[in-house]
Amino acid sequence: MKPIRPIILAHGGAGSRTITSSQAACLRGALQVGYHLLDRGSSALVAVEQTIRILERSGLFNAGNGAHRQLDGVRRMDASIMEGERLRAGAVASIEGIVHPITAALLVMEETAHVLLVGPLATKFAKYHRIELQKRQPTRGRLSYGSMLKQMTTKGDRHGTVGAVALDRSGTVAAGASTGGIDRMLPGRVGDTPIIGCGVYADNETGAVSMTGWGESIMRVAVAKTICDRLGQGKTAGTAARWVLQKLVTRVNGSAGTLVLTPRGQFAISHVTSHMAAGWWDGKGKPTVRDQF
C-alpha cells in the first residue's frame, strides 16, 4: 500500500480585501509548523490546532488577539475542531479574554463529554485549564440596545475567520476554525464557526472542511457537512465545493470560502468572494499562499 503523504491547508478569511504581506507570511509560517508536525508523525488534530494557534496569536486576522469587538465593545470569540476517525468534536462560543479559543475547543473535546460550551462558563472552563489570557483592552463607552440595533449589519465583509484542515500519515483528517465574528455584531451573536456541520466537519469516510464567510448564510445551508456528503457521493473536492458554494449564493445570497480535503489527499480551496487568504503545503517546495483560487 502506498504511504500516505501528509498535507495541510489553512485560511485567514474570505471577503473583498486583498491579503497583506504580513498575513501571507504568517500563513506560510503556520503551514510550515503544521506540516512539520505531520511529517514527524503528529496527528491531523494536533497539526490543525497548532496551525490555528499561530494565526490566533498573530493579531493579523479576525481571531484570537485580532478578534473583532461586538457592539458593546467586548470580544466574544467562537471556535471548533473535529477529527474524522471517531467523529470527535469540541467547540466554544462567545468565549472572552483568551488568546487561543481553538485550544479551548480541543479541551472541550478531550476533557468533557460535551461538544459545545458557551458564554461566561466557557470562559471559566478555559481559565480553569490555564489557557493564555489576552492583554486587557480599553473598553468603549456603553451604547443603548437601540443604538446597537441601528449599527448592526446583516452581512459583514471583513470576515477574517481562520481555519485549517489536515491529513496525517494514518489517513485521519481533521478540521478546525476560529473567529471573532463579523463587523458590527449584536452582543451574543454566534456564527457558523462553532456549529459542527456548518463551520467545520471531518469524517475519514468523506473528508474535512473548514469554512469562512458570512456565518448566517453558511448555517442556513449547513455547508461543511453538505460538502462532505457530496464527497461521499463520489464528487471530487473541487466539484463538491463549487456545487455547495453555488447553492449558498443562489438559495440564500450567501458569501463564503472553503478548504476541502479528502482522506486520499485530494483538496480544493474555493470561494465565491473576490478574495480568500489561504494556502497549502505537502512538504514539496515552498508553501503556496495567495488570495485568489
Coordinates of C-alpha atoms in Angstrom, one line a residue:
M1 CA 0.0 0.0 0.0
K2 CA 1.4 3.4 -1.0
P3 CA 2.3 5.5 2.1
I4 CA 0.0 8.5 2.8
R5 CA 1.6 11.8 2.2
P6 CA 0.6 14.4 4.9
I7 CA -0.8 17.7 3.8
I8 CA -2.2 20.8 5.5
L9 CA -4.3 23.7 4.3
A10 CA -5.0 26.9 6.2
H11 CA -7.1 30.0 5.6
G12 CA -7.3 33.5 7.0
G13 CA -10.7 34.6 5.8
A14 CA -12.7 35.4 2.7
G15 CA -14.1 38.8 1.6
S16 CA -13.2 41.8 -0.6
R17 CA -9.9 42.6 1.0
T18 CA -6.6 41.5 -0.5
I19 CA -4.1 39.6 1.6
T20 CA -1.3 41.7 3.1
S21 CA 2.3 40.7 3.0
S22 CA 2.3 40.2 6.8
Q23 CA -0.8 37.9 6.6
A24 CA 0.8 35.9 3.8
A25 CA 4.0 35.5 5.8
C26 CA 2.0 34.4 8.8
L27 CA 0.0 31.8 6.8
R28 CA 3.2 30.4 5.3
G29 CA 4.8 30.1 8.8
A30 CA 1.6 28.4 10.1
L31 CA 1.6 25.9 7.2
Q32 CA 5.2 25.1 7.9
V33 CA 4.6 24.4 11.5
G34 CA 1.6 22.3 10.8
Y35 CA 3.3 20.3 8.1
H36 CA 6.4 19.6 10.1
L37 CA 4.3 18.2 12.9
L38 CA 2.5 15.9 10.4
D39 CA 5.9 14.9 8.9
R40 CA 7.2 13.9 12.4
G41 CA 4.1 11.7 12.9
S42 CA 1.8 14.0 14.8
S43 CA -2.0 13.6 14.3
A44 CA -4.0 15.8 12.0
L45 CA -5.8 17.1 15.1
V46 CA -2.6 18.4 16.7
A47 CA -1.5 19.9 13.4
V48 CA -4.8 21.8 12.9
E49 CA -4.8 23.1 16.4
Q50 CA -1.2 24.3 16.3
T51 CA -1.6 25.9 12.9
I52 CA -4.6 27.8 14.0
R53 CA -2.9 28.9 17.3
I54 CA -0.3 30.7 15.2
L55 CA -3.0 32.6 13.3
E56 CA -4.9 33.4 16.5
R57 CA -1.7 34.7 18.3
S58 CA -0.6 36.9 15.4
G59 CA -3.3 39.6 15.7
L60 CA -3.4 39.8 11.9
F61 CA -6.7 38.0 11.4
N62 CA -10.2 38.1 13.0
A63 CA -9.4 35.5 15.6
G64 CA -7.7 35.4 19.0
N65 CA -5.7 38.6 19.5
G66 CA -7.1 40.1 16.4
A67 CA -10.8 39.3 17.1
H68 CA -13.5 41.9 16.3
R69 CA -15.4 43.5 19.1
Q70 CA -19.2 43.2 19.3
L71 CA -21.2 46.5 19.5
D72 CA -20.8 46.7 23.3
G73 CA -17.0 46.7 22.9
V74 CA -16.4 43.1 24.1
R75 CA -14.6 40.5 22.1
R76 CA -16.6 37.3 22.1
M77 CA -15.0 34.5 20.1
D78 CA -16.0 31.2 18.6
A79 CA -14.0 28.1 17.7
S80 CA -14.4 24.4 16.9
I81 CA -12.3 21.4 16.0
M82 CA -13.2 17.9 14.7
E83 CA -11.3 14.7 13.9
G84 CA -12.5 12.2 11.3
E85 CA -11.6 8.8 12.8
R86 CA -14.2 8.7 15.6
L87 CA -16.1 11.9 14.7
R88 CA -15.0 13.6 18.0
A89 CA -15.6 17.3 18.1
G90 CA -15.3 20.2 20.5
A91 CA -16.4 23.8 20.3
V92 CA -16.8 27.1 22.2
A93 CA -19.0 30.1 21.5
S94 CA -19.0 33.6 22.9
I95 CA -15.8 33.0 24.9
E96 CA -13.9 36.0 26.1
G97 CA -10.4 37.1 27.1
I98 CA -8.3 34.2 25.8
V99 CA -5.7 34.1 23.1
H100 CA -6.5 30.6 21.8
P101 CA -10.2 29.7 21.5
I102 CA -9.1 26.7 19.3
T103 CA -7.4 25.2 22.3
A104 CA -10.4 25.7 24.5
A105 CA -12.5 23.8 21.8
L106 CA -10.0 21.0 21.8
L107 CA -10.1 20.7 25.6
V108 CA -13.9 20.5 25.4
M109 CA -13.5 17.5 23.1
E110 CA -10.8 15.9 25.2
E111 CA -11.7 16.7 28.8
T112 CA -15.5 16.6 28.8
A113 CA -18.4 14.5 27.5
H114 CA -19.7 17.6 25.6
V115 CA -19.3 19.1 22.2
L116 CA -20.1 22.8 22.8
L117 CA -19.7 25.2 25.7
V118 CA -20.9 28.8 25.5
G119 CA -20.6 32.2 27.2
P120 CA -19.1 33.1 30.6
L121 CA -18.9 29.4 31.7
A122 CA -16.9 28.6 28.5
T123 CA -14.6 31.3 29.6
K124 CA -14.4 29.9 33.1
F125 CA -13.6 26.5 31.6
A126 CA -10.8 28.0 29.6
K127 CA -9.3 29.8 32.6
Y128 CA -9.5 26.7 34.7
H129 CA -7.3 25.0 32.1
R130 CA -5.0 28.0 32.2
I131 CA -5.3 29.0 28.6
E132 CA -3.3 32.1 27.9
L133 CA -5.3 35.3 28.5
Q134 CA -5.4 38.3 26.2
K135 CA -3.9 41.6 27.4
R136 CA -6.6 43.9 28.9
Q137 CA -8.0 46.3 26.3
P138 CA -9.6 49.7 27.0
T139 CA -13.4 49.4 26.9
R140 CA -15.7 51.5 24.8
G141 CA -18.5 53.7 26.1
R142 CA -21.7 51.9 26.6
L143 CA -24.3 52.1 23.8
S144 CA -28.0 51.6 24.4
Y145 CA -29.5 48.5 22.9
G146 CA -31.5 50.6 20.4
S147 CA -28.3 52.3 19.3
M148 CA -26.6 48.9 18.8
L149 CA -29.6 47.7 16.7
K150 CA -29.2 50.7 14.4
Q151 CA -25.5 50.0 13.9
M152 CA -25.9 46.3 13.3
T153 CA -25.0 44.9 9.9
T154 CA -26.7 41.9 8.2
K155 CA -23.7 40.9 6.1
G156 CA -20.2 41.7 7.3
D157 CA -17.4 41.9 4.8
R158 CA -14.1 41.7 6.7
H159 CA -14.7 38.1 7.8
G160 CA -11.1 37.1 8.6
T161 CA -12.0 33.8 10.3
V162 CA -9.0 31.4 10.4
G163 CA -9.1 27.7 9.9
A164 CA -7.2 24.6 8.8
V165 CA -7.7 21.1 7.6
A166 CA -5.0 18.3 7.6
L167 CA -4.4 14.7 6.6
D168 CA -1.9 12.7 8.7
R169 CA 0.1 9.6 8.0
S170 CA -2.5 7.3 9.5
G171 CA -5.1 8.6 7.0
T172 CA -7.1 10.6 9.5
V173 CA -8.4 14.0 8.6
A174 CA -9.2 16.9 10.9
A175 CA -10.7 20.4 10.6
G176 CA -10.8 23.5 12.8
A177 CA -11.8 27.1 12.7
S178 CA -11.6 30.2 15.0
T179 CA -13.2 33.6 14.7
G180 CA -14.2 36.9 16.2
G181 CA -17.3 37.1 14.1
I182 CA -18.4 39.8 11.7
D183 CA -18.3 43.6 11.8
R184 CA -20.9 45.4 14.0
M185 CA -22.3 42.3 15.7
L186 CA -25.0 42.4 18.3
P187 CA -23.7 41.2 21.7
G188 CA -24.3 37.4 21.9
R189 CA -24.2 36.9 18.1
V190 CA -22.8 33.4 17.2
G191 CA -22.0 32.4 13.6
D192 CA -21.2 29.2 11.9
T193 CA -17.7 28.6 13.2
P194 CA -18.6 26.7 16.4
I195 CA -21.5 24.8 14.9
I196 CA -20.4 21.3 13.8
G197 CA -21.6 20.6 10.3
C198 CA -21.7 24.3 9.4
G199 CA -18.3 25.9 10.0
V200 CA -16.3 22.6 10.2
Y201 CA -16.7 18.9 9.6
A202 CA -14.3 16.0 9.4
D203 CA -15.0 12.3 8.6
N204 CA -12.4 9.8 7.4
E205 CA -15.1 8.3 5.1
T206 CA -15.5 11.5 3.2
G207 CA -13.2 14.4 4.1
A208 CA -12.5 17.5 6.1
V209 CA -13.9 21.0 5.6
S210 CA -13.2 24.4 7.2
M211 CA -15.4 27.4 6.3
T212 CA -15.0 31.2 6.3
G213 CA -17.5 33.8 5.3
W214 CA -20.9 35.1 6.2
G215 CA -21.9 32.8 9.0
E216 CA -25.6 33.3 8.9
S217 CA -25.7 32.1 5.3
I218 CA -23.3 29.2 6.0
M219 CA -25.5 27.9 8.8
R220 CA -28.7 28.0 6.7
V221 CA -27.1 25.6 4.2
A222 CA -25.1 23.6 6.7
V223 CA -22.2 24.0 4.3
A224 CA -19.4 21.9 5.8
K225 CA -21.5 18.7 6.2
T226 CA -23.2 19.2 2.8
I227 CA -19.8 19.3 1.1
C228 CA -18.8 16.1 2.9
D229 CA -22.0 14.5 1.9
R230 CA -21.2 15.3 -1.8
L231 CA -17.7 13.8 -1.3
G232 CA -19.4 10.7 0.0
Q233 CA -21.4 10.6 -3.3
G234 CA -18.1 10.3 -5.2
K235 CA -17.7 14.0 -6.2
T236 CA -14.2 15.5 -6.3
A237 CA -13.2 18.1 -3.7
G238 CA -13.4 20.9 -6.3
T239 CA -16.7 19.8 -7.7
A240 CA -18.3 19.4 -4.2
A241 CA -17.0 22.7 -3.0
R242 CA -18.2 24.6 -6.1
W243 CA -21.6 23.0 -6.1
V244 CA -22.3 23.8 -2.5
L245 CA -21.0 27.3 -2.6
Q246 CA -23.1 28.0 -5.7
K247 CA -26.1 26.7 -3.7
L248 CA -25.2 29.1 -1.0
V249 CA -25.3 32.0 -3.4
T250 CA -28.5 31.1 -5.3
R251 CA -30.6 30.0 -2.3
V252 CA -29.6 32.5 0.4
N253 CA -27.4 35.1 -1.3
G254 CA -24.5 33.9 0.8
S255 CA -20.8 34.5 0.6
A256 CA -18.1 32.1 1.8
G257 CA -14.8 30.3 1.1
T258 CA -13.8 26.8 2.0
L259 CA -11.0 24.4 2.4
V260 CA -11.8 20.8 1.4
L261 CA -9.5 17.8 1.9
T262 CA -10.2 14.1 1.3
P263 CA -8.6 11.1 3.0
R264 CA -6.7 10.4 -0.2
G265 CA -5.1 13.9 -0.2
Q266 CA -7.2 15.4 -2.9
F267 CA -8.0 19.0 -2.0
A268 CA -9.7 22.2 -3.1
I269 CA -9.6 25.9 -2.0
S270 CA -12.8 27.6 -3.3
H271 CA -14.6 30.9 -2.7
V272 CA -17.4 33.0 -4.1
T273 CA -16.0 36.2 -2.6
S274 CA -13.5 38.2 -4.6
H275 CA -10.6 37.1 -2.3
M276 CA -9.7 34.4 0.2
A277 CA -6.5 34.4 2.1
A278 CA -5.4 30.7 2.1
G279 CA -2.7 28.3 1.3
W280 CA -1.5 24.7 1.4
W281 CA 1.7 22.6 1.8
D282 CA 2.6 19.0 1.3
G283 CA 6.3 19.4 2.1
K284 CA 7.4 19.8 -1.5
G285 CA 9.0 23.1 -2.5
K286 CA 7.6 26.1 -0.5
P287 CA 4.0 26.6 0.9
T288 CA 1.6 28.1 -1.6
V289 CA -0.2 31.1 -0.3
R290 CA -2.4 33.6 -2.2
D291 CA -5.8 35.3 -2.0
Q292 CA -7.5 34.1 -5.2
F293 CA -8.1 30.5 -6.2

